[in-house]
Coordinates of C-alpha atoms and ligand atoms in Angstrom, one line a residue:
M1 CA 24.6 -3.3 -20.0
S2 CA 22.0 -0.2 -18.3
T3 CA 18.2 -0.7 -18.7
A4 CA 15.0 1.5 -19.1
L5 CA 11.6 0.4 -18.3
I6 CA 9.2 0.6 -20.7
L7 CA 5.4 0.3 -19.0
L8 CA 2.4 -0.1 -20.2
A9 CA -0.4 1.1 -17.6
A10 CA -2.9 2.6 -20.6
G11 CA -5.8 0.1 -20.4
Q12 CA -8.6 0.8 -19.2
G13 CA -10.1 -2.3 -18.0
T14 CA -13.4 -2.0 -17.8
R15 CA -13.7 -5.6 -17.1
M16 CA -13.0 -3.8 -13.2
K17 CA -16.7 -1.9 -13.8
S18 CA -14.8 1.4 -12.2
D19 CA -14.7 5.0 -12.8
R20 CA -10.4 5.0 -11.7
P21 CA -8.0 3.4 -14.1
K22 CA -7.5 -0.7 -13.4
V23 CA -3.1 0.2 -12.6
L24 CA -4.2 3.0 -9.7
H25 CA -6.3 -0.4 -8.0
A26 CA -4.7 -1.2 -4.7
V27 CA -2.8 -3.6 -3.6
A28 CA -1.9 -3.8 0.2
G29 CA -1.9 0.1 -0.1
A30 CA 0.3 0.6 -3.2
P31 CA -1.3 0.5 -6.3
L32 CA -0.6 -1.8 -8.7
L33 CA 1.9 0.2 -11.0
A34 CA 3.6 1.1 -7.8
H35 CA 4.1 -2.7 -7.0
A36 CA 5.5 -2.8 -11.4
L37 CA 8.1 0.0 -10.3
Q38 CA 8.8 -2.0 -7.2
A39 CA 9.4 -5.1 -9.3
G40 CA 12.1 -2.8 -12.3
R41 CA 13.8 -1.3 -9.7
A42 CA 15.7 -4.0 -9.3
L43 CA 17.6 -3.2 -12.5
S44 CA 18.4 0.1 -11.2
P45 CA 17.4 1.3 -14.4
E46 CA 18.6 4.7 -16.0
R47 CA 15.3 5.2 -16.8
T48 CA 10.9 4.3 -16.8
V49 CA 9.0 5.4 -19.1
V50 CA 5.9 5.1 -18.4
V51 CA 2.6 5.3 -21.6
T52 CA -0.9 5.7 -19.5
G53 CA -3.8 6.5 -21.5
H54 CA -7.0 5.7 -20.2
G55 CA -7.5 8.5 -16.8
G56 CA -3.6 9.5 -17.5
E57 CA -3.2 12.7 -15.9
S58 CA -4.2 10.4 -12.6
V59 CA -1.9 7.7 -13.2
A60 CA 0.9 10.4 -14.2
A61 CA 0.9 11.4 -10.9
A62 CA 0.8 7.9 -8.8
A63 CA 3.7 6.8 -11.0
H64 CA 5.6 10.5 -10.5
A65 CA 5.2 9.2 -6.8
A66 CA 6.4 6.0 -6.7
A67 CA 9.4 6.5 -9.1
P68 CA 10.2 10.0 -8.9
G69 CA 12.0 10.7 -12.4
V70 CA 9.1 8.7 -14.1
R71 CA 8.5 10.3 -17.4
I72 CA 5.2 9.7 -19.5
A73 CA 4.3 8.8 -23.0
V74 CA 0.8 9.2 -23.9
Q75 CA -1.4 6.8 -25.8
E76 CA -4.6 8.2 -27.3
E77 CA -5.8 5.3 -29.0
R78 CA -5.1 2.1 -27.9
K79 CA -4.3 0.4 -31.1
G80 CA -2.5 -2.3 -29.1
T81 CA 1.1 -3.5 -27.5
A82 CA 3.0 -3.2 -29.5
H83 CA 1.6 0.5 -30.6
A84 CA 1.7 1.6 -26.9
V85 CA 5.2 0.7 -26.7
A86 CA 6.1 2.8 -30.3
Q87 CA 4.9 6.0 -27.8
A88 CA 8.1 5.9 -25.3
A89 CA 10.3 6.0 -28.2
P90 CA 10.8 9.6 -28.7
L91 CA 11.8 9.4 -24.4
L92 CA 14.6 7.4 -25.5
A93 CA 15.8 8.3 -28.3
G94 CA 19.5 8.1 -28.9
Y95 CA 19.2 5.1 -25.8
E96 CA 21.8 2.8 -26.7
G97 CA 21.3 -0.2 -23.8
D98 CA 18.6 -3.1 -22.8
A99 CA 14.9 -1.9 -22.6
I100 CA 11.7 -4.1 -20.5
V101 CA 9.0 -4.3 -21.0
L102 CA 6.4 -4.3 -18.4
Y103 CA 3.3 -4.1 -17.7
G104 CA 0.7 -1.6 -15.1
D105 CA -0.7 -4.4 -13.4
T106 CA 1.4 -7.7 -13.8
P107 CA 2.7 -6.5 -10.1
F108 CA 4.4 -9.8 -8.9
I109 CA 6.9 -10.0 -10.9
R110 CA 10.1 -11.0 -8.9
P111 CA 13.6 -8.6 -9.7
E112 CA 15.3 -12.2 -9.0
T113 CA 13.1 -13.1 -12.2
L114 CA 14.0 -9.5 -13.7
K115 CA 17.9 -10.2 -13.9
A116 CA 17.6 -13.7 -15.1
M117 CA 16.3 -11.4 -18.4
R118 CA 18.8 -9.2 -18.0
A119 CA 21.6 -12.4 -17.7
A120 CA 20.3 -14.0 -20.5
R121 CA 19.8 -11.2 -23.4
A122 CA 24.5 -11.9 -22.9
T123 CA 23.3 -14.6 -25.7
H124 CA 20.2 -14.2 -27.0
D125 CA 18.6 -10.2 -29.1
I126 CA 15.5 -10.7 -27.4
V127 CA 14.5 -12.1 -24.3
V128 CA 10.4 -12.7 -23.3
L129 CA 9.3 -13.4 -20.1
G130 CA 7.6 -17.8 -20.8
F131 CA 5.7 -19.5 -17.7
E132 CA 4.1 -22.8 -17.9
A133 CA -0.1 -22.3 -17.1
A134 CA -2.0 -24.9 -15.5
D135 CA -4.7 -23.7 -17.7
P136 CA -3.6 -21.1 -20.7
G137 CA -7.4 -19.9 -21.7
R138 CA -6.7 -17.2 -24.5
Y139 CA -2.4 -16.5 -23.6
G140 CA -0.5 -16.0 -26.1
R141 CA 1.7 -19.5 -27.4
L142 CA 5.4 -19.5 -26.9
V143 CA 6.4 -21.8 -29.8
M144 CA 10.0 -23.4 -29.0
A145 CA 12.8 -25.2 -30.5
G146 CA 15.6 -26.1 -27.7
D147 CA 16.1 -22.8 -25.9
S148 CA 15.4 -20.2 -29.0
L149 CA 12.3 -19.1 -29.4
E150 CA 10.5 -18.3 -32.9
R151 CA 7.7 -16.7 -32.2
I152 CA 4.5 -15.6 -29.6
V153 CA 1.1 -16.4 -31.6
E154 CA -1.8 -14.6 -29.9
F155 CA -4.6 -16.9 -28.7
K156 CA -7.1 -15.3 -31.2
D157 CA -5.1 -16.0 -34.5
A158 CA -3.8 -19.2 -33.3
D159 CA -4.7 -23.2 -35.0
A160 CA -5.6 -26.3 -32.5
E161 CA -1.9 -27.2 -32.0
T162 CA -0.2 -24.0 -31.1
R163 CA -2.9 -23.9 -28.0
A164 CA -2.1 -27.4 -27.1
L165 CA 1.0 -25.5 -26.3
T166 CA 1.1 -23.8 -22.5
F167 CA 4.1 -22.2 -22.6
C168 CA 2.7 -19.2 -21.8
N169 CA 3.6 -15.6 -23.1
S170 CA 3.8 -13.0 -19.5
G171 CA 4.2 -9.9 -21.5
V172 CA 7.7 -9.1 -20.4
V173 CA 10.7 -8.6 -22.7
A174 CA 13.8 -7.5 -22.7
A175 CA 15.2 -6.2 -25.7
P176 CA 17.8 -3.2 -27.0
A177 CA 16.3 0.1 -26.7
P178 CA 17.5 0.2 -30.3
L179 CA 16.1 -3.3 -32.1
L180 CA 13.2 -2.8 -30.0
F181 CA 11.9 0.6 -32.4
E182 CA 12.9 -0.9 -34.8
L183 CA 10.7 -4.1 -34.7
I184 CA 7.6 -2.1 -34.2
D185 CA 7.9 0.3 -36.6
Q186 CA 7.5 -3.2 -39.0
V187 CA 4.8 -4.4 -37.3
G188 CA 1.0 -4.7 -39.3
N189 CA -1.9 -5.3 -37.5
D190 CA -3.7 -8.0 -39.8
N191 CA -5.0 -10.5 -38.2
A192 CA -7.7 -11.6 -35.8
S193 CA -7.6 -8.6 -33.4
G194 CA -6.4 -5.7 -35.9
E195 CA -3.6 -4.7 -33.3
Y196 CA -0.4 -4.0 -33.1
Y197 CA 0.3 -6.7 -30.9
L198 CA 4.4 -6.4 -30.0
T199 CA 4.6 -9.9 -29.9
D200 CA 4.7 -9.8 -33.4
I201 CA 9.0 -8.8 -33.1
V202 CA 9.8 -12.2 -31.9
G203 CA 8.6 -13.3 -35.2
L204 CA 10.5 -10.6 -37.4
A205 CA 14.1 -10.8 -35.2
R206 CA 13.8 -15.0 -36.5
G207 CA 13.0 -13.6 -39.7
R208 CA 15.8 -11.7 -39.4
G209 CA 18.2 -14.5 -37.9
L210 CA 18.4 -12.6 -34.7
S211 CA 18.0 -15.3 -31.9
A212 CA 15.5 -14.8 -29.2
T213 CA 14.9 -17.3 -25.9
A214 CA 12.5 -17.5 -23.2
V215 CA 13.2 -17.4 -19.2
A216 CA 10.7 -19.2 -17.7
C217 CA 9.0 -18.1 -14.4
D218 CA 7.0 -19.2 -11.4
E219 CA 2.8 -18.9 -13.0
A220 CA 2.5 -16.3 -9.2
E221 CA 4.5 -13.6 -10.6
T222 CA 2.1 -12.6 -14.4
L223 CA -0.5 -12.4 -11.8
G224 CA -3.0 -9.7 -14.2
V225 CA -5.4 -7.5 -13.0
N226 CA -8.4 -8.1 -14.7
S227 CA -10.9 -7.7 -12.4
R228 CA -12.5 -7.0 -9.2
A229 CA -12.0 -10.7 -8.1
D230 CA -8.9 -10.8 -10.0
L231 CA -7.4 -8.1 -7.3
A232 CA -8.9 -9.6 -4.2
A233 CA -6.8 -13.2 -5.7
A234 CA -2.8 -10.5 -5.6
E235 CA -4.7 -8.8 -2.2
A236 CA -4.5 -12.8 -0.3
A237 CA -1.2 -13.8 -2.7
F238 CA 0.6 -10.9 -1.5
Q239 CA -0.6 -10.6 2.1
A240 CA 0.1 -14.4 2.2
R241 CA 3.8 -13.8 0.6
A242 CA 3.6 -11.0 3.3
R243 CA 3.0 -13.3 6.0
G244 CA 5.4 -16.0 5.1
A245 CA 8.6 -13.2 5.2
A246 CA 7.6 -11.6 8.6
M247 CA 7.0 -15.4 9.9
A248 CA 10.7 -16.3 8.3
A249 CA 12.2 -13.1 9.6
G250 CA 11.5 -14.0 12.8
V251 CA 8.7 -12.1 14.3
T252 CA 5.6 -14.4 15.3
L253 CA 2.1 -13.5 14.4
V254 CA -0.3 -15.8 16.7
A255 CA -3.1 -15.8 14.0
P256 CA -1.2 -14.9 10.0
E257 CA -4.0 -15.6 8.2
T258 CA -5.3 -12.0 10.4
V259 CA -2.9 -9.6 10.0
H260 CA -3.3 -7.4 6.5
F261 CA -0.2 -5.8 5.5
A262 CA 0.5 -3.1 3.4
F263 CA 3.2 -3.2 0.4
D264 CA 5.9 -1.8 2.8
T265 CA 5.3 -2.6 6.0
E266 CA 8.4 -3.4 8.5
V267 CA 8.7 -5.4 11.6
A268 CA 11.7 -6.5 13.4
R269 CA 12.4 -9.7 15.0
D270 CA 10.9 -11.2 18.1
T271 CA 8.2 -8.6 17.8
V272 CA 5.1 -10.4 18.3
I273 CA 1.4 -9.2 16.3
D274 CA -1.7 -10.7 17.7
P275 CA -4.7 -11.8 16.0
N276 CA -7.0 -9.1 13.6
V277 CA -4.3 -6.4 13.6
V278 CA -3.6 -4.7 10.1
F279 CA -1.1 -2.5 8.9
G280 CA -1.3 0.7 6.6
P281 CA 1.3 2.0 4.6
G282 CA 4.5 3.5 6.5
V283 CA 5.0 1.7 10.1
R284 CA 7.7 -0.2 11.2
I285 CA 8.3 -1.5 14.1
A286 CA 11.5 -2.8 16.2
Q287 CA 12.6 -5.3 17.5
G288 CA 9.7 -7.1 20.1
A289 CA 7.1 -4.9 20.1
R290 CA 4.1 -6.4 21.4
I291 CA 1.4 -5.3 18.7
R292 CA -2.4 -7.1 20.5
A293 CA -4.8 -7.9 18.8
F294 CA -7.5 -5.4 16.8
S295 CA -5.5 -3.2 16.4
H296 CA -4.9 0.0 12.8
L297 CA -1.9 1.3 12.1
E298 CA -0.6 3.0 9.6
G299 CA 2.4 6.2 8.9
C300 CA 4.4 5.6 12.3
Q301 CA 7.3 3.9 13.4
V302 CA 6.8 1.6 16.9
G303 CA 10.3 1.4 19.7
P304 CA 11.9 -1.6 21.2
G305 CA 9.9 -3.7 23.5
A306 CA 6.6 -1.1 22.4
V307 CA 3.6 -2.4 23.5
I308 CA 0.4 -1.5 21.8
G309 CA -3.8 -2.1 21.8
P310 CA -5.5 -4.4 22.2
Y311 CA -7.4 -1.8 19.8
A312 CA -5.5 0.7 19.1
R313 CA -5.3 3.6 16.7
L314 CA -1.2 4.5 15.1
R315 CA -2.1 6.8 12.9
P316 CA 0.5 9.7 10.0
G317 CA 2.8 10.7 12.4
T318 CA 3.6 8.5 15.5
E319 CA 6.5 7.9 16.5
L320 CA 6.9 5.8 20.3
A321 CA 10.0 5.2 21.4
A322 CA 11.2 1.7 23.4
D323 CA 8.2 0.5 26.9
T324 CA 6.0 3.1 25.3
H325 CA 2.5 1.3 26.3
V326 CA -0.8 2.0 24.3
G327 CA -3.6 0.7 25.6
N328 CA -7.2 0.4 24.3
F329 CA -9.1 2.7 22.3
V330 CA -5.7 4.9 22.4
E331 CA -5.9 6.9 18.9
I332 CA -2.8 8.7 18.2
K333 CA -1.3 11.1 15.7
K334 CA 1.6 13.2 14.5
S335 CA 3.0 13.0 18.3
R336 CA 6.0 11.5 19.4
V337 CA 6.3 9.3 23.1
E338 CA 9.2 9.1 25.0
A339 CA 10.8 5.3 26.2
G340 CA 8.4 4.1 29.2
A341 CA 5.8 6.5 28.6
K342 CA 2.0 4.9 28.4
I343 CA -1.0 5.9 27.0
N344 CA -4.0 3.0 28.3
H345 CA -6.9 4.2 28.1
L346 CA -9.4 5.7 26.1
S347 CA -7.4 8.6 24.0
Y348 CA -6.5 11.2 21.9
L349 CA -3.1 12.5 21.4
G350 CA -3.5 14.8 18.1
D351 CA 0.1 17.2 17.4
A352 CA 1.6 16.6 20.9
S353 CA 4.4 15.0 22.2
V354 CA 5.2 13.2 25.4
G355 CA 8.5 13.5 28.0
A356 CA 9.9 10.2 28.7
R357 CA 7.9 7.7 31.4
S358 CA 4.9 10.1 31.5
N359 CA 1.2 9.0 32.1
I360 CA -1.4 10.2 30.4
G361 CA -4.4 9.1 32.7
A362 CA -8.0 7.8 30.7
G363 CA -9.7 9.8 29.2
T364 CA -7.2 12.2 28.3
I365 CA -7.6 14.3 24.7
T366 CA -5.8 17.0 23.4
C367 CA -8.0 19.1 21.6
N368 CA -5.9 20.4 19.1
Y369 CA -8.3 21.5 16.8
D370 CA -10.0 25.3 16.5
G371 CA -12.1 24.4 13.7
V372 CA -9.9 25.9 11.3
S373 CA -5.7 25.1 12.8
K374 CA -4.5 22.8 14.4
H375 CA -1.8 23.3 17.3
R376 CA 0.4 20.9 19.8
T377 CA 0.8 19.7 23.0
E378 CA 3.6 19.4 24.5
V379 CA 3.7 18.2 27.8
G380 CA 7.9 16.7 29.1
A381 CA 8.5 14.1 31.1
D382 CA 7.6 12.4 34.2
V383 CA 4.5 14.4 34.1
F384 CA 1.2 13.0 35.8
I385 CA -1.4 13.4 33.3
G386 CA -4.7 12.7 35.8
S387 CA -7.9 11.2 34.4
S388 CA -9.9 13.1 32.3
T389 CA -8.2 16.2 31.6
M390 CA -8.9 18.0 27.8
L391 CA -5.3 19.7 26.8
V392 CA -6.5 22.8 24.9
A393 CA -3.5 23.1 22.8
P394 CA -1.3 25.0 22.1
V395 CA 0.1 23.8 26.0
T396 CA 3.2 23.1 27.5
L397 CA 2.7 21.1 30.7
G398 CA 7.1 21.2 32.3
D399 CA 8.4 18.2 33.4
A400 CA 7.2 16.8 36.6
A401 CA 3.9 18.5 36.0
M402 CA 0.4 17.3 37.7
T403 CA -3.1 17.9 36.2
G404 CA -6.4 16.9 37.9
S405 CA -8.4 14.4 36.9
G406 CA -10.8 16.3 34.4
S407 CA -9.0 19.4 33.8
V408 CA -9.7 21.4 31.6
I409 CA -6.1 23.0 31.5
T410 CA -5.6 26.2 28.6
Q411 CA -2.4 27.9 30.7
D412 CA 1.1 26.3 30.9
V413 CA 1.2 24.8 33.5
E414 CA 5.8 24.9 34.7
P415 CA 7.5 22.6 35.4
G416 CA 6.1 20.5 38.9
A417 CA 3.5 22.0 38.8
L418 CA -0.3 20.7 40.0
A419 CA -2.9 22.1 37.9
I420 CA -6.4 21.9 38.6
A421 CA -9.0 23.0 36.6
R422 CA -12.4 22.4 37.0
A423 CA -15.8 23.7 39.4
R424 CA -14.7 22.6 43.4
Q425 CA -17.2 20.6 44.8
V426 CA -20.6 21.1 46.4
N427 CA -22.0 18.5 49.0
K428 CA -26.0 19.0 49.8
P429 CA -27.0 16.9 53.4
G430 CA -29.9 15.6 52.3
M431 CA -30.8 17.8 49.1
A432 CA -31.7 13.8 46.8
R433 CA -33.8 13.1 48.7
K434 CA -35.5 15.6 48.4
L435 CA -35.0 16.3 44.4
F436 CA -35.8 12.2 44.3
D437 CA -39.5 13.3 45.8
L438 CA -40.3 15.8 43.7
L439 CA -39.2 14.1 41.1
K440 CA -41.1 11.2 42.0
S441 CA -45.0 13.5 42.0
R442 CA -44.5 15.0 39.1
K443 CA -43.9 11.6 37.2
K444 CA -47.0 11.0 39.3
N445 CA -49.1 14.6 38.7
S446 CA -48.5 13.8 34.4
H447 CA -50.1 10.1 34.4
G448 CA -52.7 10.6 35.9
K449 CA -53.3 13.9 34.1
A450 CA -52.9 12.0 30.7
E451 CA -55.5 8.8 32.1
Ligands
UD1_501 C1 -1.1 -9.0 -23.9 C2 0.1 -10.3 -25.0 C3 -0.4 -12.0 -24.3 C4 0.0 -12.2 -23.0 C5 -0.7 -11.5 -22.6 C6 0.1 -12.1 -20.8 C7 0.5 -9.4 -26.9 C8 -0.4 -9.0 -28.1 N1 -0.5 -10.2 -26.5 O1 -2.1 -10.2 -23.9 O2 0.4 -12.7 -25.2 O3 0.3 -14.2 -23.5 O4 -0.5 -10.4 -22.8 O5 -1.2 -11.2 -19.9 O6 1.4 -8.1 -26.3 N2 -2.1 -1.2 -23.1 C9 -2.0 -1.0 -23.5 N3 -1.7 -0.3 -24.5 C10 -2.6 -1.1 -25.7 C11 -3.6 -2.3 -25.2 C12 -2.0 -3.4 -24.2 O7 -1.5 -0.5 -23.1 O8 -3.1 -0.7 -26.9 C13 -1.5 -2.7 -22.4 C14 -2.8 -3.0 -20.9 O9 -3.2 -2.2 -20.0 C15 -1.9 -3.9 -20.6 C16 -1.0 -4.9 -21.6 O10 -0.8 -3.7 -21.9 O11 -1.9 -3.3 -19.4 C17 -1.2 -6.1 -21.9 O12 -2.3 -5.5 -22.8 P1 -3.5 -6.1 -23.1 O13 -5.1 -6.3 -23.3 O14 -4.5 -7.0 -21.4 O15 -3.1 -8.4 -23.9 P2 -3.9 -9.2 -24.0 O16 -4.4 -9.3 -25.3 O17 -4.2 -10.5 -22.8
CA502 CA1 -4.6 -9.4 -20.5

């Protein structure tokens, strides 16, 4: 059965107290909306429509970035969830498959859950995702008769008996797209909120003799974000799951609660991650690497057996091949480092390539930026860069070249050559003592004057 996703993302998120639309707030480095789209991707949707409203342009841009090919419907005025879904109708005109409605602020619905809903559609016209709520609060209540869902009653409109129900509406709904829009056309707004409730389609369908049911999921999946505190709780839930998944996949986390993953971090087995390591988006770590304490990695690839940190910073575009070593206070950006090369102390590499087995001495800096443009530094294989070398890009050092420490390298160095680019040392006998005496007498005189 083909599926279309309709993602509701028009909410203002007043309780976030933010200038940024709610669905653009991030969990694990990705906007809430991207998490919801990611879950929906498990259904291989034929079409995806994102309904935007407040802050529409930035939401649309984020939706396109997260799921290329999405279409955007705009809900100019916020009149309720049924009205929001109705905005997607023109973009799904003539579409005969199923539609699944998701919320952009509900990031954790599992793909398996959506598949269970699709399976239930084989026997029911409408399938709603429900959950047993520990505290049902203001959620809509699902009124069941056996496995038949009779209607959904919003908290505000519910009597005491209905409010006592604990089986609640997550908001996720699956139905044939033509039926969904037909029922939505009939939804009115004569209720406690004066809104067009999507939830009313269930009662309308039952009134016509159509069938509806609810699939149950874990309450944690339906966690919605309405405030900064909810956002922090969502982050914590994500991190707990990501840590568990990494360990289950054979990764050692020495202090799991201190390691922070991004939504797309990939770590292969037998990698050991020490305490206080942070992964930004786009990191892939191969088998058997070691990430030592207080390292920050984003947008980079780390090869098998590499040793990173402590206190290393790997920025986007960094590729480290097998068995490379990157030590403390080393920053690397947009650079490729070949197998076995070492950059162990206090260095910056930007827009560079380093050949196999080369050793970059302490305090080496690629001067990659002239204030206007970035330039490349190419270091060959088996090169030895002396400590505190400035590599003024663009510059190329051939295989097995060497630089004297403290050099400022502004010209290419041919393979096998030693480059020394610093002033020659001069020793002046007795001069230090004379200078000390002079300085001391000056200090004494100046004190005498002040008193
Ligand atoms: C809704 C459900 C309720 C369910 C709860 C689960 C209805 C009428 N009620 O209530 O049964 O228990 O979600 O969290 O559907 N939105 C729009 N445009 C609108 C209104 C809403 O895009 O005009 C979006 C919101 O941004 C949000 C989602 O739809 O992502 C749900 O809206 P919200 O106002 O939070 O619904 P609730 O009152 O929480
Ligand atoms: Ca809500």
